[in-house]
């Protein structure tokens, strides 16, 4: 959308003209919006118009400021913004002949372009010059030699891609009586002349632009007498013009809108008379825009005329009509009313007990019916508990529930008509705290124990637990409750009462359990044994006893048998005689055997009672076992069971052929109280033999013997088969009979054969069991054969006996595989290859060997010799340096070449590598708390190393440990994972293929800590030397630093430790000084000191805590010169502490309530106000101002009357033609050096001449101070003055005044010395200097 000028009803120019004509000052603020049919663009506009009494003739008497901002872009990207003014221009009032300068500072992204223009659309005069001040970053418009024509409203326009900002200020030019005396005389003579009445045509033109009510007055002023005739002709002329006064380019359009929205009727009209009245109607009723309280607003945007209606309702529906001239435009507005609904439902709330809960809901529109809040079916009304609130727009309803309690938990409902919404309120109870927890208690047995606790609330439910079990209702315990205290009492404590006791507190509507626990320990009384009992053995049916003697008669004990208490055991009696405890047995039986234990407090004594009967085997069983041996086949299971008697059960041992049997996977011995069984699974022939069972007890022993016979198929024939004859016709062999015939006679032998390399066997013959030779006549000469022989008995065939390979005659084959060759004596052009003879020569001697080589990675083998090599090593030469080779060897006999050997390991053709020498210059490059960095140089002797082995040893260790698993390839290494501040020793060795070099050790141990470093600040712009803070705000000074070890931080204020109001946080590398709410007395120099073993450093921050200044006091008024008033007052106490503090002087005529600024940037306590009118009464006001704001005003109590002139005089000047001559700038009276006390004001002045009027600039040490608020300067009638208020040591230095015009420039310098009252040496030097030259003090 393009930028367009925006006009409100009654344009800005009309507002300005009306305000300028007013006799009193006024101010207006407005905002307008630019509206189109597609989007809404906001344009903010503020204006201020002030008028002063017109005592001195001016071109424009009103002082005006206005600001507007227009947005072009619909959306502005992030990081970019509209143009805006940081420093705004100020209205200027100046006399003719002087100069004026407007200065602005703008901001915006992209950077705005700045232009200057006049409100009247007149071009800037030749004396106007605009430029950009690089030093102060300001855009400046300067106007020299002001004339009355320069008076206007000047606009500064800053624009970029997103919009533009316009700031308008007025330039008021007053007439200079001394320069414009001739104009006054000419004006008087013109007024005395008689004015000629205008013609009828001229009068019609004058009246056509005026209101009807002013026709008669205007005619009288111009002396036109035919009033009725001119009115008649004026009406006829207007009728002719009204035909084309209004032209409709776009009519009004019908609009349909929702209730509570805003609508805009717009039309585009072309008006010949921009002041033509426009009337808007709703139906037949005229809209009174000014009394609609913002409901209706009429706007104009160029030729577009708009009626804006806000918050439309059903009553706004209807026809809207615009009447302008003879044109009538109409359009229909239809308002759609949406149903009432909740825009937001109630949301569940969870609030802590005793807090305030807030429910809020918003309606889609205002409702005429009341809205009702309910809780548990009861309507809520506003009282001390509930607060019901409705927002100003009538759409948001709020319910506040104060001091919520558990009883407030539940569902809250809001209803309006048929609409209802509900949400629950959940209360979080305040946690229960234990003011006094349960404490651990230790008591003696039979003593009294007491456990007590105190809670933060008495409205709790209590449960007691012991070891996690509820004992609240246990009658053994006494429970007491008084207020917030709870107590548990336990009398006659027993050992079982020891354990963990817990108190659990519960409260309503709180699922949490609050627990406090402690331990109760009950200690026992312990006894000792004076006489212990012994183990007892006795025969069945005999009598015996067990006896224990204690040292305490009062201690009772308990008898246990096998861990169970002896109660009703037959034939047993328990007896106690004082400290003697006995257990009596009348007739010992099997049920009495076992382990008996006597237990008392601190006593445990044990003994074993056992029955001893000798083992016995039935004689009939012994006779049967010896007469009937056990026979079975191999693979079957043999089970031998022998019964016996004995008490206790005797030790059972089985023997075979005199050797003790050991249980395994096949052999298992089973035993019960009266028998023992031997089980042999899958019996084999070797299991045959004599088995004996032996029983042994403490009393006697017994044994039984049985014979086992296992029969099986025979074993293979014995030994190696002997070949008696091997020729091309037959093969004769011989073997030995089997070592074991399996318990049965061998009936025959079966002979089988196969050719070498075949898998299947062929039967070639069978001989009688008594024959052990066989001749195979069906053989082929030279063929290899293999035979196997099996023995046969009644149970089957034995495993075969296989022969070695045998040839029918003499066999010849190629040699076997040569083992992998080995490489030695490697040089850059030769190697030596060695190998061993093959294991098989093929039936003929080896004639020689064939040696081949190939490059690694190649598949082509090349012979290294033309002839066979007779030896088992060979020197191969003619190799290429730095090339890798592989070798293989093949044996050769009369049958040909054998299989080639496996390729040798690859070898690189190069001279042997020498081991490296000593590593040089091992040193530490850096160290930290857990790591140390080292570096070194490679050795000079030996071949280049391929890596380094770095080893470390702590100072209290003896063994060296490698730092890495593999050698380090570089010449530096950082070792981490060390223990802080522990000393470590290092050594290093170089390594390569030739070996490992000798180690070199670091001379001294190294501590694992950073290298010592003096403290140093790391400011980086975070903290400045100067800080200004407003009183009541937070003073925060964060400082970062480095140092090793970590420095000690100390904060000082004005050289002494801080008072303690501050909060100081300290870290390893940072510290922060914080005062949450600083006061004026917190101003001063804050110093942070850093120190460690390596040194110290400090940093100063000058903090100034300021606020709006305190007002000045004791205003005094004196009329020293007629028409002026001199004001004197006492300085504000803040002037000396803040260089930006200055005074504003205001004046007010008693006839008006508006104050006008008489002077700004006053630093002294005295000022003379000029431009006052005789005979009038004035009030005066002094305000102190700084960067924070203004102080309370100091007003004069009574009005001051300016006396009238006592006599009149007339000055007759001879008229002479003006002389124009130009003069180069020069000084009539130069600047002089000054010396002032610290805190006093300094004023330096000089006189100069020049035409055109020179431009004045002040500098301090070559830095421009013309625009600095610290200094006040003036230049009037060739006298230039610079005032420095409340001088400090920083103001000392050289000051330069530069005056320049188009003919040249001149400069003058002076020195300012600011000294302290106690500085006597400086005063002596100043006194000596004053003798040589004049010095102002």
Short mmCIF file of N, CA and C in Angstrom, two decimals, residues 913-919 937-949 988-999:
data_model
loop_
_atom_site.label_atom_id
_atom_site.label_comp_id
_atom_site.label_asym_id
_atom_site.label_seq_id
_atom_site.Cartn_x
_atom_site.Cartn_y
_atom_site.Cartn_z
N UNK A 913 67.19 -52.52 9.90
CA UNK A 913 66.95 -51.28 10.65
C UNK A 913 67.72 -51.30 11.96
N UNK A 914 68.36 -50.11 12.26
CA UNK A 914 69.06 -49.98 13.53
C UNK A 914 68.10 -49.45 14.61
N UNK A 915 68.31 -49.87 15.81
CA UNK A 915 67.47 -49.39 16.92
C UNK A 915 67.71 -47.89 17.12
N UNK A 916 66.68 -47.12 17.52
CA UNK A 916 66.86 -45.66 17.70
C UNK A 916 67.69 -45.36 18.94
N UNK A 917 68.24 -44.09 18.95
CA UNK A 917 69.03 -43.64 20.09
C UNK A 917 68.16 -43.01 21.16
N UNK A 918 68.79 -42.16 22.02
CA UNK A 918 68.08 -41.52 23.13
C UNK A 918 67.19 -40.39 22.61
N UNK A 919 66.00 -40.30 23.20
CA UNK A 919 65.08 -39.18 22.90
C UNK A 919 65.65 -37.91 23.51
N UNK A 937 61.90 -34.24 21.46
CA UNK A 937 62.48 -34.21 20.12
C UNK A 937 62.98 -35.61 19.77
N UNK A 938 62.95 -35.94 18.49
CA UNK A 938 63.37 -37.28 18.05
C UNK A 938 64.87 -37.46 18.27
N UNK A 939 65.33 -38.72 18.43
CA UNK A 939 66.76 -38.96 18.69
C UNK A 939 67.61 -38.65 17.46
N UNK A 940 68.88 -38.31 17.73
CA UNK A 940 69.81 -38.03 16.63
C UNK A 940 70.49 -39.30 16.14
N UNK A 941 70.71 -40.27 17.05
CA UNK A 941 71.40 -41.50 16.68
C UNK A 941 70.40 -42.57 16.29
N UNK A 942 70.89 -43.58 15.53
CA UNK A 942 70.04 -44.69 15.12
C UNK A 942 69.10 -44.29 13.98
N UNK A 943 68.30 -45.26 13.54
CA UNK A 943 67.32 -45.00 12.49
C UNK A 943 66.11 -44.29 13.08
N UNK A 944 65.32 -43.73 12.16
CA UNK A 944 64.15 -42.96 12.59
C UNK A 944 63.19 -43.86 13.35
N UNK A 945 62.66 -43.38 14.47
CA UNK A 945 61.72 -44.19 15.25
C UNK A 945 60.35 -44.22 14.59
N UNK A 946 59.64 -45.31 14.79
CA UNK A 946 58.24 -45.40 14.34
C UNK A 946 57.28 -45.01 15.44
N UNK A 947 57.74 -44.85 16.66
CA UNK A 947 56.88 -44.45 17.76
C UNK A 947 57.68 -44.28 19.03
N UNK A 948 56.96 -43.89 20.11
CA UNK A 948 57.60 -43.64 21.39
C UNK A 948 56.78 -44.32 22.48
N UNK A 949 57.52 -44.87 23.47
CA UNK A 949 56.88 -45.50 24.63
C UNK A 949 57.08 -44.56 25.81
N UNK A 988 60.83 -41.85 28.71
CA UNK A 988 60.40 -42.14 27.35
C UNK A 988 61.50 -42.88 26.59
N UNK A 989 61.08 -43.78 25.69
CA UNK A 989 62.00 -44.53 24.83
C UNK A 989 61.46 -44.52 23.41
N UNK A 990 62.38 -44.45 22.45
CA UNK A 990 61.99 -44.52 21.05
C UNK A 990 62.01 -45.98 20.60
N UNK A 991 61.16 -46.30 19.62
CA UNK A 991 61.06 -47.68 19.16
C UNK A 991 60.89 -47.69 17.63
N UNK A 992 61.47 -48.68 16.98
CA UNK A 992 61.25 -48.93 15.55
C UNK A 992 61.40 -50.42 15.30
N UNK A 993 61.48 -50.81 14.03
CA UNK A 993 61.58 -52.23 13.71
C UNK A 993 62.90 -52.83 14.19
N UNK A 994 63.90 -51.98 14.37
CA UNK A 994 65.20 -52.48 14.81
C UNK A 994 65.26 -52.74 16.30
N UNK A 995 64.25 -52.30 17.05
CA UNK A 995 64.25 -52.54 18.48
C UNK A 995 63.80 -51.32 19.26
N UNK A 996 64.02 -51.36 20.59
CA UNK A 996 63.62 -50.29 21.51
C UNK A 996 64.87 -49.60 22.02
N UNK A 997 64.87 -48.25 21.97
CA UNK A 997 66.01 -47.49 22.44
C UNK A 997 66.07 -47.42 23.95
N UNK A 998 67.17 -46.82 24.45
CA UNK A 998 67.35 -46.65 25.89
C UNK A 998 66.40 -45.56 26.40
N UNK A 999 65.93 -45.68 27.64
CA UNK A 999 65.00 -44.66 28.16
C UNK A 999 65.74 -43.41 28.64
#
